[in-house]
Coordinates of C-alpha atoms and ligand atoms in Angstrom, one line a residue:
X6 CA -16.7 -5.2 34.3
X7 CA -15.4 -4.1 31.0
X8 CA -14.2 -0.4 29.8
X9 CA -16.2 1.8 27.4
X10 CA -14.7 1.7 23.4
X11 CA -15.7 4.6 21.6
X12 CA -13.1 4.5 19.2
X13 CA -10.3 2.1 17.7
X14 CA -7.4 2.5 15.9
X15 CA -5.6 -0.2 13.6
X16 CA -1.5 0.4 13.4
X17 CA -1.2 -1.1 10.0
X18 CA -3.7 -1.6 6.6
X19 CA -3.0 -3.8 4.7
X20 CA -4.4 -7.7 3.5
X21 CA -5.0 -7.7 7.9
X22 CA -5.7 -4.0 8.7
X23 CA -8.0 -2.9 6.2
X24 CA -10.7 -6.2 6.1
X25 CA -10.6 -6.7 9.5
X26 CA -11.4 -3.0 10.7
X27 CA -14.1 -2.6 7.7
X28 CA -16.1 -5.2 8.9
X29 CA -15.4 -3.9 12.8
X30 CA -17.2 -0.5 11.5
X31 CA -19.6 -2.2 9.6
X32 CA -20.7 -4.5 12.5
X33 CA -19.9 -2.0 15.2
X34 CA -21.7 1.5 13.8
X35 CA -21.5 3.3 17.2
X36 CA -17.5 3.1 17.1
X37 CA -15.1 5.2 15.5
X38 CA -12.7 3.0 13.4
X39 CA -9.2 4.6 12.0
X40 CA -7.0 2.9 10.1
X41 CA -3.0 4.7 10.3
X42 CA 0.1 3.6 7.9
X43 CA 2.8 5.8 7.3
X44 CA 2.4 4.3 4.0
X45 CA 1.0 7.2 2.2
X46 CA 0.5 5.6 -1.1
X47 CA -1.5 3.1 0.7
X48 CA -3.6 5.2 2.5
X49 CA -4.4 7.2 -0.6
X50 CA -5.4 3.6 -2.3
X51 CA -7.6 3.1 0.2
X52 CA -9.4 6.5 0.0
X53 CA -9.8 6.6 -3.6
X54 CA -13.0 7.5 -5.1
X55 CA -12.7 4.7 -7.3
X56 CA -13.5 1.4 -5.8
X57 CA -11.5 -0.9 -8.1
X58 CA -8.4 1.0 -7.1
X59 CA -8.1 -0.2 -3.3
X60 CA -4.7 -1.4 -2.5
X61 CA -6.0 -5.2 -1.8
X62 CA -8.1 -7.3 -4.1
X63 CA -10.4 -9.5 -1.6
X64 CA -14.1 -10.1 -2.7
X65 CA -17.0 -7.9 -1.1
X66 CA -14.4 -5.9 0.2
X67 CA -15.1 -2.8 -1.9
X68 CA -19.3 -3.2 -0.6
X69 CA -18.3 -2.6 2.9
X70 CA -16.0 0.4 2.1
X71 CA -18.7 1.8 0.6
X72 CA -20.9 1.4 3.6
X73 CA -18.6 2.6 6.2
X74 CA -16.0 5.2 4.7
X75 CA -16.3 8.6 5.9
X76 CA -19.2 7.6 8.6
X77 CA -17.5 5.8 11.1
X78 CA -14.8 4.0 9.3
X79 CA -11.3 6.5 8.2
X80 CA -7.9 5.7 6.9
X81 CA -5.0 8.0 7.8
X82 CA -1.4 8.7 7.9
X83 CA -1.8 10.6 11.3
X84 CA -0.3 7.8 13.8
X85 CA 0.1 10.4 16.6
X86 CA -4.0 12.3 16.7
X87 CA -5.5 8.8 16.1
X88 CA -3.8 6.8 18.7
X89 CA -4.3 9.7 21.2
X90 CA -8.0 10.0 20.6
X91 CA -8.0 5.7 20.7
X92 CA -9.1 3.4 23.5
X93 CA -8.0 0.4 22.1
X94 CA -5.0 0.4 19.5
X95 CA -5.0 -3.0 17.0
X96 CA -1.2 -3.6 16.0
X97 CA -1.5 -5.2 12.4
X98 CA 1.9 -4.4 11.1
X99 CA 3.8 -6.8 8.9
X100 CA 6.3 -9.1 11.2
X101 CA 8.2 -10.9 8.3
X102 CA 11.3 -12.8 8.5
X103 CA 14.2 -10.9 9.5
X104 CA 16.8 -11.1 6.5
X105 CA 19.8 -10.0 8.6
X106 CA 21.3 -9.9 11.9
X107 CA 20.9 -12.7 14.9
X108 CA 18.3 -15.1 13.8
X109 CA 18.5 -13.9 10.2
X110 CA 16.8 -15.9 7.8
X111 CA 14.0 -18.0 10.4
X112 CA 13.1 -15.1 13.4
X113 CA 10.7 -12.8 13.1
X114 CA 11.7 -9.1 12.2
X115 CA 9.6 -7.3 15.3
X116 CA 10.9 -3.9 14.0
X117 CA 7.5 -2.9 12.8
X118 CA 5.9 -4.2 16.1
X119 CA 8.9 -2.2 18.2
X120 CA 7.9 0.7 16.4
X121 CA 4.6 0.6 16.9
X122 CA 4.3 -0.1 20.3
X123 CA 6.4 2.9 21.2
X124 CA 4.0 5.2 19.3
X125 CA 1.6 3.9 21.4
X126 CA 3.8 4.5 24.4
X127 CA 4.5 7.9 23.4
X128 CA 1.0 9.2 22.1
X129 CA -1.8 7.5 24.1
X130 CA -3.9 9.4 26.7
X131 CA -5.6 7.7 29.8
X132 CA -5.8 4.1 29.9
X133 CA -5.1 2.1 26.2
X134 CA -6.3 -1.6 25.6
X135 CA -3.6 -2.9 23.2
X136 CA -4.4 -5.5 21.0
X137 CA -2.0 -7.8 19.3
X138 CA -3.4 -8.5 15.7
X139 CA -0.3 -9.6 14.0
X140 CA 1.1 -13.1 14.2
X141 CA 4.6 -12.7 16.3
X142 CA 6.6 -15.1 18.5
X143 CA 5.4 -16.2 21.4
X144 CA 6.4 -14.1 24.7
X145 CA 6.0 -10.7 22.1
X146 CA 3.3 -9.6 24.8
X147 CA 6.5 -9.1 26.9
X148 CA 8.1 -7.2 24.6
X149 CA 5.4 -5.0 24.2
X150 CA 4.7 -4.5 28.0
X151 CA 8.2 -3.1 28.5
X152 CA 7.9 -0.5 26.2
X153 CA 4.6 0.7 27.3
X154 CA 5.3 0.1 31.1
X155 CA 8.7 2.1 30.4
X156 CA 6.7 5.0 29.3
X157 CA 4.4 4.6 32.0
X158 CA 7.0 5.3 34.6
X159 CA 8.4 8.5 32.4
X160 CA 8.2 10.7 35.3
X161 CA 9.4 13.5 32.7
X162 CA 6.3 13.3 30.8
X163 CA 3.9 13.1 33.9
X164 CA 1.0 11.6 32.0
X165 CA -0.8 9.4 33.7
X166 CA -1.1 6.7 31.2
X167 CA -1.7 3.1 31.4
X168 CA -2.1 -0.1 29.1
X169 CA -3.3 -3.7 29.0
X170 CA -2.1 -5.7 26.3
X171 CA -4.4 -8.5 24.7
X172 CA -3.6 -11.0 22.3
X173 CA -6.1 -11.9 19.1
X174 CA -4.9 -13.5 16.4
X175 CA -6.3 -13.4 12.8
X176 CA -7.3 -16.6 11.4
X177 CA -8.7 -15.0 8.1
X178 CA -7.6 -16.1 5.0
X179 CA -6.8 -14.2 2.1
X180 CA -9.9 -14.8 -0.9
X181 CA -12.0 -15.5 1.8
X182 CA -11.1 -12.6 4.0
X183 CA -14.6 -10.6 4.3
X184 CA -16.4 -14.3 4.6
X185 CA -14.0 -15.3 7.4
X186 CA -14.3 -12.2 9.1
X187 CA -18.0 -11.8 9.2
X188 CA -18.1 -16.0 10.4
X189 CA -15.1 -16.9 12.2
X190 CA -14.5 -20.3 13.0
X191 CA -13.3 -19.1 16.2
X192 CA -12.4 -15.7 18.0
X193 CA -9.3 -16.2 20.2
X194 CA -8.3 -13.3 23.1
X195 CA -5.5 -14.1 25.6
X196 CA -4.6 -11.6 28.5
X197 CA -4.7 -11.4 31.8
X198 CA -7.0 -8.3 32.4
X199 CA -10.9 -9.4 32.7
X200 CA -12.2 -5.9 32.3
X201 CA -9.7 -5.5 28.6
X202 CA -10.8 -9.2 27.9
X203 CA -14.3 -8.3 27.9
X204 CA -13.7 -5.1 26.3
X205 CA -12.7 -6.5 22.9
X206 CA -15.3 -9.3 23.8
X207 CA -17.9 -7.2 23.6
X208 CA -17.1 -5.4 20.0
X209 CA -16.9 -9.2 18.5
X210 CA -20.6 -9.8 20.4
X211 CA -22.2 -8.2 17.8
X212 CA -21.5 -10.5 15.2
X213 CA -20.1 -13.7 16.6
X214 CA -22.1 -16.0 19.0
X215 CA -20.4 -15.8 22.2
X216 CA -19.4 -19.5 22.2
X217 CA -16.6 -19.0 19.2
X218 CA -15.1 -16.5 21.2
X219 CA -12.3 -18.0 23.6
X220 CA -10.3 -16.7 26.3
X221 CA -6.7 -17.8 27.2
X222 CA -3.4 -16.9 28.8
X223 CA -1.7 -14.6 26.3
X224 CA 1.0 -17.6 25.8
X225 CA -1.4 -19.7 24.6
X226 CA -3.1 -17.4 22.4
X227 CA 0.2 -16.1 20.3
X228 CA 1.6 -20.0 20.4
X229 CA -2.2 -21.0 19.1
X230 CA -1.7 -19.0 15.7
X231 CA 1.6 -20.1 15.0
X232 CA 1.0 -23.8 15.5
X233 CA -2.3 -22.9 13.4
X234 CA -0.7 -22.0 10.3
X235 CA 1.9 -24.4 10.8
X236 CA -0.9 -27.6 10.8
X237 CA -2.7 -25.9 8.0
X238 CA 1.0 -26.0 6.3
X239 CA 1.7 -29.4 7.0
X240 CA -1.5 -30.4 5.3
X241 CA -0.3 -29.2 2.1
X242 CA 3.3 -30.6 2.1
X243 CA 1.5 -33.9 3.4
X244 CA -1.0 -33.7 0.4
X245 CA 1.8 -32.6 -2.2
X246 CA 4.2 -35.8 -1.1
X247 CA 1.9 -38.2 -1.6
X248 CA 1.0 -36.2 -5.0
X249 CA 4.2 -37.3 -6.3
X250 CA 3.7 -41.2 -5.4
X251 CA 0.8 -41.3 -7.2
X252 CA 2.3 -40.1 -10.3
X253 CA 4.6 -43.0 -10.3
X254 CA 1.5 -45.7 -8.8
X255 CA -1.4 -45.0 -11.0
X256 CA -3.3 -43.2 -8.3
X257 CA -5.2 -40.1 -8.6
X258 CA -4.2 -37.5 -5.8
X259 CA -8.1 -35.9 -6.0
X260 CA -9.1 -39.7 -5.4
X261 CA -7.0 -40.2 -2.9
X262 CA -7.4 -37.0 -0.7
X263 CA -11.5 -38.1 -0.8
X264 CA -11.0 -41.0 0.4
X265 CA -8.8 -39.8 3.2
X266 CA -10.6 -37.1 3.5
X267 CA -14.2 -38.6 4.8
X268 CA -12.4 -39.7 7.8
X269 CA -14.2 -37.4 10.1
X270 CA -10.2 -37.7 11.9
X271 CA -8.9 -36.6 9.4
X272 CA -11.5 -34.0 7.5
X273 CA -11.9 -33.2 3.8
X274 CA -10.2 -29.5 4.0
X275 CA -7.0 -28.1 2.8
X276 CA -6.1 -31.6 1.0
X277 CA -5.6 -30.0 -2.2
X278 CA -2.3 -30.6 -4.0
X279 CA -1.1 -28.3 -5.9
X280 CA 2.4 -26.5 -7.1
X281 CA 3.3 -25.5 -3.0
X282 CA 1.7 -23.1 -0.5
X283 CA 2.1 -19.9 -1.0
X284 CA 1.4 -16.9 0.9
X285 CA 3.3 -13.9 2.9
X286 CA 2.4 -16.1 6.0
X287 CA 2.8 -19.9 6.0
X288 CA 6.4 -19.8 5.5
X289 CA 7.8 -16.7 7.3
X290 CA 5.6 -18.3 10.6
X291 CA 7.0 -21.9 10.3
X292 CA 10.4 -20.7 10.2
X293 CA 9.9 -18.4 13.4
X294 CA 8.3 -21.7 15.0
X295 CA 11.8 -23.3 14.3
X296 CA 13.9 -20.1 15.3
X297 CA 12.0 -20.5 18.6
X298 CA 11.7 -24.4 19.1
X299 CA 15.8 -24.5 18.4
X300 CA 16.0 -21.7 21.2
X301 CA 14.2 -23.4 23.5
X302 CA 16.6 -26.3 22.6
X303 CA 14.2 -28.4 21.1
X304 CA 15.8 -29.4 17.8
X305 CA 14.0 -32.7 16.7
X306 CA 10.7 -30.5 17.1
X307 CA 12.4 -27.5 14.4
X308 CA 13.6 -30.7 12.4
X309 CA 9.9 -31.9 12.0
X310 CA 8.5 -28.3 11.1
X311 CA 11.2 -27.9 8.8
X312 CA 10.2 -30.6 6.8
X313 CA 7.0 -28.9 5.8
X314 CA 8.7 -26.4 4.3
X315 CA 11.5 -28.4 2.3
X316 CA 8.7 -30.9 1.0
X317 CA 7.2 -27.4 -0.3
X318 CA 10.5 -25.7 -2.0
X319 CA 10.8 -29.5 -3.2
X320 CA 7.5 -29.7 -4.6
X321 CA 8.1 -26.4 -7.0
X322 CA 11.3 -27.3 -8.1
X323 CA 10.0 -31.3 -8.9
X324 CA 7.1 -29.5 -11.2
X325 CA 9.3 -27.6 -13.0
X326 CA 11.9 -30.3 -13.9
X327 CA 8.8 -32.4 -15.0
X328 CA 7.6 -29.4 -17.5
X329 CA 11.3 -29.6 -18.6
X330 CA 11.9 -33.0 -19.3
X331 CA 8.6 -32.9 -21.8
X332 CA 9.4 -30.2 -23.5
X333 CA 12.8 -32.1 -24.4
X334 CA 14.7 -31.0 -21.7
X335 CA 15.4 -27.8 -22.9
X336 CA 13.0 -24.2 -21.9
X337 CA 15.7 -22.3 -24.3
X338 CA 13.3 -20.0 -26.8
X339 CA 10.6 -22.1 -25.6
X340 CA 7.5 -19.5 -25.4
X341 CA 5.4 -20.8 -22.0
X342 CA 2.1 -19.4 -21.2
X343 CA 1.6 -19.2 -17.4
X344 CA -2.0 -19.0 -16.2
X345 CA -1.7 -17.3 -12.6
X346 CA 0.6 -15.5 -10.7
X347 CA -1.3 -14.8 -7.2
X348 CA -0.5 -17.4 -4.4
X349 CA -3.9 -18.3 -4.8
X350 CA -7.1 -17.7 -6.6
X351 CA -9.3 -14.3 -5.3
X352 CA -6.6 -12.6 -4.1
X353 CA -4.4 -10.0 -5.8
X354 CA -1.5 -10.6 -3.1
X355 CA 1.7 -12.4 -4.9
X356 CA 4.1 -13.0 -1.6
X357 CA 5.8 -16.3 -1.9
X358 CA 3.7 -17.2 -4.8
X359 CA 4.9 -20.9 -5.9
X360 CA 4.1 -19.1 -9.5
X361 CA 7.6 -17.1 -8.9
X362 CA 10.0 -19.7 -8.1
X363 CA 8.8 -21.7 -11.0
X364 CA 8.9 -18.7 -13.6
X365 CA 12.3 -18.0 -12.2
X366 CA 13.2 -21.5 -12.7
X367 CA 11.8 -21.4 -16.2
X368 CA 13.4 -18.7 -17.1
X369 CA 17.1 -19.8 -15.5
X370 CA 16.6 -22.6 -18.0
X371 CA 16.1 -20.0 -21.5
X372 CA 12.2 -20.0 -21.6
X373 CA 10.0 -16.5 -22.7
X374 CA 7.5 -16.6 -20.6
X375 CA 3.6 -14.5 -21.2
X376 CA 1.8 -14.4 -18.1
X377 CA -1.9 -13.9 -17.3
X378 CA -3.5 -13.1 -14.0
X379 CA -7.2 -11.2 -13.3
X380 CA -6.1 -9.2 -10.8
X381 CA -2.0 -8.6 -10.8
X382 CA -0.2 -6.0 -12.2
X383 CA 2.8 -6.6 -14.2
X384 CA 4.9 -4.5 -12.5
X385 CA 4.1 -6.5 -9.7
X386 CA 4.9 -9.4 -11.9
X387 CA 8.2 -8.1 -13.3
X388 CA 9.2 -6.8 -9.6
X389 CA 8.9 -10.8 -8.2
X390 CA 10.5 -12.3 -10.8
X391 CA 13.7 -9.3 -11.2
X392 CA 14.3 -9.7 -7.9
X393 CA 15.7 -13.7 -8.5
X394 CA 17.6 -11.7 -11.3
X395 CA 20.9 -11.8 -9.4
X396 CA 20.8 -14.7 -7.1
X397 CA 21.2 -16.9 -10.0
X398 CA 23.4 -15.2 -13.2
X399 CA 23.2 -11.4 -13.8
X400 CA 24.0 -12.1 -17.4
X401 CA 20.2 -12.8 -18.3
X402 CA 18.1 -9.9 -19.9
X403 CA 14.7 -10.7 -18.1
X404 CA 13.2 -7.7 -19.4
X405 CA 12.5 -8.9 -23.2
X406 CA 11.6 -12.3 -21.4
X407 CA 8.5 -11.8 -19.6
X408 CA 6.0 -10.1 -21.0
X409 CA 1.4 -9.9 -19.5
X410 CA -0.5 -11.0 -22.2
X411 CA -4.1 -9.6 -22.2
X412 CA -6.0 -12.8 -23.4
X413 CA -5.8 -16.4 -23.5
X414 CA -4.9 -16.5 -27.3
X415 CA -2.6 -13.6 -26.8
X416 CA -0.5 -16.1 -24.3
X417 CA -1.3 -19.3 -26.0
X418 CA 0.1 -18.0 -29.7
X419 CA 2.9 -20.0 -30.9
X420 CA 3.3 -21.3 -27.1
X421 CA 4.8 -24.3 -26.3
X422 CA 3.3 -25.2 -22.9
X423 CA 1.0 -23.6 -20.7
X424 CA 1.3 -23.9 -17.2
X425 CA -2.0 -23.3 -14.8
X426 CA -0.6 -22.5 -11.7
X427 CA -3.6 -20.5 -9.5
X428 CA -6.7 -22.0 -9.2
X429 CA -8.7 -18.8 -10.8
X430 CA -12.5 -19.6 -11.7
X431 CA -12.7 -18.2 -15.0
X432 CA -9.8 -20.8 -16.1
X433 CA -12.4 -23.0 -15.9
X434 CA -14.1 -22.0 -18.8
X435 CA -11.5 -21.8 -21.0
X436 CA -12.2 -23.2 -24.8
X437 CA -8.7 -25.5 -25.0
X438 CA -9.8 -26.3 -28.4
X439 CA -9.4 -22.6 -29.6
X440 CA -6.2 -22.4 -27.6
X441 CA -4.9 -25.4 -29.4
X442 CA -4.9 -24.2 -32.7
X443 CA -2.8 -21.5 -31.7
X444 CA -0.3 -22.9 -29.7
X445 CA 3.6 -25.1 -31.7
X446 CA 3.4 -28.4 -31.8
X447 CA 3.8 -30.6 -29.6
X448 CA 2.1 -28.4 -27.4
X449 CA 1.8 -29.5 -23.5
X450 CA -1.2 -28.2 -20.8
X451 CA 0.4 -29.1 -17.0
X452 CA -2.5 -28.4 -15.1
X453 CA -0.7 -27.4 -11.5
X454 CA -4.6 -26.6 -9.6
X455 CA -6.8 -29.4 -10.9
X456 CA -8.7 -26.9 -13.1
X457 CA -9.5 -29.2 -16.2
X458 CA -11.2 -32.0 -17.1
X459 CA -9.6 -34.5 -18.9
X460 CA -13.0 -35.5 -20.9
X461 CA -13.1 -32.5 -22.4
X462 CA -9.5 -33.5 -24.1
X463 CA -10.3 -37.0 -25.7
X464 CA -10.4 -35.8 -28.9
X465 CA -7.8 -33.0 -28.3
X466 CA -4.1 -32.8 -30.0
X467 CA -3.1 -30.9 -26.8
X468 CA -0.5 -33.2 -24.4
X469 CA -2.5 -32.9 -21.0
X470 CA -0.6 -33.4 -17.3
X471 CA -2.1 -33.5 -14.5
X472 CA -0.3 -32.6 -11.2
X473 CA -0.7 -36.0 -8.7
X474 CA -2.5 -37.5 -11.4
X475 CA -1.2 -41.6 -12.1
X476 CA -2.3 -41.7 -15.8
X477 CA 0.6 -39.5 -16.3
X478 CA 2.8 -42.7 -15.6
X479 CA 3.3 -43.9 -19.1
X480 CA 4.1 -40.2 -20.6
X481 CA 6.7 -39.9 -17.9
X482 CA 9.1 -42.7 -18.6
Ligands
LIG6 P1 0.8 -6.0 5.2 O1 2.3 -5.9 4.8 O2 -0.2 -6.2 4.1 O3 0.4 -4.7 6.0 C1 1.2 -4.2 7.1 C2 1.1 -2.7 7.1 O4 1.7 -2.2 8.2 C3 1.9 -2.1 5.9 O5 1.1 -1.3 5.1 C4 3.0 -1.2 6.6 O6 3.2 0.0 5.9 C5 2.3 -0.9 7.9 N1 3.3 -0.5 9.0 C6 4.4 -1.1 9.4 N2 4.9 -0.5 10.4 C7 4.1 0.5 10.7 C8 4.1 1.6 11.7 N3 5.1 1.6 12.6 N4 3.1 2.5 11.7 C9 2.1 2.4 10.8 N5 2.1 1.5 9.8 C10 3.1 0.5 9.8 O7 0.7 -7.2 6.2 P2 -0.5 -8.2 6.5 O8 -0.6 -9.2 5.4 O9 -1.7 -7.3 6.7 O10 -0.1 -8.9 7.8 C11 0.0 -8.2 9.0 C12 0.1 -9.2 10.2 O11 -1.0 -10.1 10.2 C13 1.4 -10.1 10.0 O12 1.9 -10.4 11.3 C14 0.8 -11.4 9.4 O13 1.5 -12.5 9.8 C15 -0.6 -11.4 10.1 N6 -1.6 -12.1 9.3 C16 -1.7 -12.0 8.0 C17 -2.8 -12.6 7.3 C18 -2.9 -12.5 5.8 O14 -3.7 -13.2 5.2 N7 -2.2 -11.6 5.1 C19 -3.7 -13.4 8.0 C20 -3.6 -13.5 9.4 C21 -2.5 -12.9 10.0
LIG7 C1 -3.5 -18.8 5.8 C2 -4.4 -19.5 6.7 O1 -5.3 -20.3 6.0 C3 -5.2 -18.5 7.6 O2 -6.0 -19.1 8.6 C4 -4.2 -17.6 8.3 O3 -4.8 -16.6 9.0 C5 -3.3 -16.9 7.2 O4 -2.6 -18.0 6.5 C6 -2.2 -16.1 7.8 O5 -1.9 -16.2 9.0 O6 -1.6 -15.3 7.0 P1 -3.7 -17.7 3.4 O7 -2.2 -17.8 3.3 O8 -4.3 -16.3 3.1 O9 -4.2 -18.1 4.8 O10 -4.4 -18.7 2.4 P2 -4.6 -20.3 2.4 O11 -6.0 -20.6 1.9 O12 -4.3 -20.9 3.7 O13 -3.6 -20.8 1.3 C7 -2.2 -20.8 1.6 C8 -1.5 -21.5 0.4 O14 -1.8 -22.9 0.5 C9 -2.0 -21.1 -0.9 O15 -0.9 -21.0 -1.8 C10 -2.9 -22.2 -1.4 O16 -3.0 -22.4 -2.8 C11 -2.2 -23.4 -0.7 N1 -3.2 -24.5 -0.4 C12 -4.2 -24.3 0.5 C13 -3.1 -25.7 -1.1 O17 -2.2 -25.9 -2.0 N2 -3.9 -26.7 -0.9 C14 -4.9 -26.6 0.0 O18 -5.7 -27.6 0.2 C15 -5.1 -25.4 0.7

């Protein structure tokens, strides 16, 4: 048995919210799909006439909001009207690190998810499925269940109300978003009711084959997307040690992650080294897998994730002290071009971008840095990097020290170094032998993403390094 959906709402759109319903409406035409944020600005973004001016950057994004907005897809900032008129309610707020308090610094912040939750409480009618979307701690479910059983039995208001709460994680990834969405590697749901299970079930049906979709308690489902992120983020900090070893063997990190790689064990993806993940997620949900490991007592398991994420912060910091040593020790009135400031290529979204710890680092050190990115804004830019301002020594003036250039010459004039630090496409095809001339001799390239290739430098007066790359050996000493 499963309960009729007519209409959804999504508590939250943003990177999560806004793909994830879009290609629910487009998939799904006979339901009613609201997205709600009390973000107004957002909202606005999202309705804008103008395509190119929707709050997230994520490719084929804008195609679908074309198909779907206005018909049966609508973003608001009414929480209360759409969650009344709602049979299911998708909570996709943000659930980031809490930065004060108990837990500070490593549990998640379930403010937003609180919050939500007793909207729902307070403005459903009938009987609401509730769907976890966000990535939370495990046992949230609970959490959530108190709030809307609490309400339930609020013999003042009496409603007769009732929920289920279901747990489904979202695997997307952000650059890939509308791809992942539309072909998921898997569709997880945890609960315990059959009839909410099949429910949600039945809206993924009409795009994914039944056999990706799997059904578990709602423990396993919440600890499956932590654990998730925190493999995928153990790939990277293994990928990035070994990155340094071969700079001082000889070996070539690309060479060696093939190699290891075709191990069918083992598999080819997310063995890319690079200058340390990034991302609003990676970090924020290996430190709640700590938080939660230490609480259960286990502290040699919240010693081993740990690691992952001091091999990352490691990883940065070693990158910028190699720029620094080549260019004489010394980043003071040094002009650096930075190529990339998104935590990865295809996506607008800067959160725990590698690119701001090693600006800030730069700049700590005296440099003038001109930054390019496709798709962010400099105020978004100056934001990331300002906010460093203090930790370190008020005294700087940042402000004359950063400035977006709008082309590669622009950034590469009179430059000391450029650094490529997000893997975007069209830095492949840049002309290095135009950018040359331009830049002070002895000019450097560190190439942080694996972007160029070194044949096309032979000839070239340009100093070339290569993150994880052994032929940088002899330059190094
Ligand atoms: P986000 O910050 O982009 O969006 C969250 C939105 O929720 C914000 O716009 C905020 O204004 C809104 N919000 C917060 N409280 C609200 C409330 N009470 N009522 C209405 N709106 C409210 O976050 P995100 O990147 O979309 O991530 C959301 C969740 O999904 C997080 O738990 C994250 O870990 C998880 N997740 C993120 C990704 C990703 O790639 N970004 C992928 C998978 C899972
Ligand atoms: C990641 C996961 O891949 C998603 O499955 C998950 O849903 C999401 O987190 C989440 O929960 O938020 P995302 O952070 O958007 O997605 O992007 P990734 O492709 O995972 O990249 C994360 C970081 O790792 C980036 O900085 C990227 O450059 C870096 N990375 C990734 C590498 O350095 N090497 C790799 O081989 C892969």
């Amino acid at each position: 048995m499963s309960v009729a959906v007519k209409t959804i709402c999504c508590i939250g759109a943003g990177y999560v919210g806004g793909p994830t319903m879009a290609v629910i409406a487009d998939k799904c035409r006979d339901l009613k799909v609201i997205v709600v944020d009390l973000n107004k600005e957002k909202i606005d973004s999202w309705n804008n006439e103008d395509l190119s001016k929707l709050p997230i950057y994520e490719p084929g994004l804008k195609e679908l909001i074309k198909r779907c907005r206005g018909k049966n897809l609508f973003f608001s900032t009414k929480v209360k009207q759409s969650i009344a008129q709602s049979d299911m309610v998708f909570i996709s707020v943000n659930t980031p690190t809490k930065q004060s308090g108990l837990g500070a610094g490593e549990a998640s912040d379930l403010k937003y998810i609180e919050s939500s939750a007793r909207s729902i409480a307070e403005y459903a009618i009938g009987h609401t499925i509730v769907v976890e979307k966000s990535t939370i701690p495990v046992k949230t479910a609970e959490v959530i269940k108190t709030i809307l059983i609490s309400s339930q039995n609020d013999l003042k208001k009496k409603s007769s109300k009732s929920f289920s709460v279901l747990s489904n994680p979202e695997f997307l990834a952000e650059g890939t978003a509308i791809d992942d969405l539309i072909n998921p590697s898997r569709v997880l749901i945890g609960g315990e009711s059959t009839s909410s299970i099949n429910a949600l079930v039945n809206i993924y049906k009409n795009w994914v084959d039944e056999e990706k979709i799997i059904k578990t308690n709602i423990w396993s489902s919440e600890l499956s997307k932590l654990t998730a992120n925190a493999f995928l983020a153990q790939r990277v900090s293994s990928i990035n040690s070994i990155s340094a070893l071969c700079e001082k063997t000889g070996a070539d990190i690309s060479e060696v992650a093939k190699a290891v790689g075709m191990d069918y064990r083992i598999g080819k993806n997310f063995l890319k080294s690079g200058p340390g993940f990034g991302g609003s997620c990676f970090k924020k949900d290996i430190l709640n897998l700590v938080y939660i490991c230490k609480l259960y007592g286990l502290n040699e398991v919240a010693n081993y994730w740990n690691e992952v994420l001091e091999i990352n912060h490691w990883q940065q910091n070693r990158l910028t002290n190699i720029i620094l040593k080549k260019l004489f020790n010394t980043a003071t009135n040094k002009k650096i071009g930075i190529l990339g400031f998104s935590f990865k290529a295809n996506t607008n979204d800067t959160r725990e971008s590698p690119a701001i710890n090693i600006c800030t680092n730069l700049l700590i050190d005296g440099a003038n840095l001109s930054i390019y990115d496709p798709k962010v804004k400099f105020q978004e830019i100056y934001n990331n990097l300002k906010d460093f301002k203090n930790s370190e020594d008020i005294s700087f003036n940042y402000e004359d020290r950063i400035c977006m250039a709008s082309s590669y010459e622009e950034l590469a004039n009179g430059a000391d170094a450029i650094l490529i630090l997000t893997e975007w496409n069209e830095f492949k095809k840049i002309q290095w032998s135009k950018i040359s001339k331009l830049m002070r001799k002895p000019s450097w390239i560190f190439d942080c993403r694996d972007i160029i290739d070194l044949n096309d430098f032979v000839e070239s007066d340009l100093n070339i390094w290569k993150l994880g790359f052994g032929s940088n050996v002899d330059n190094l000493k």
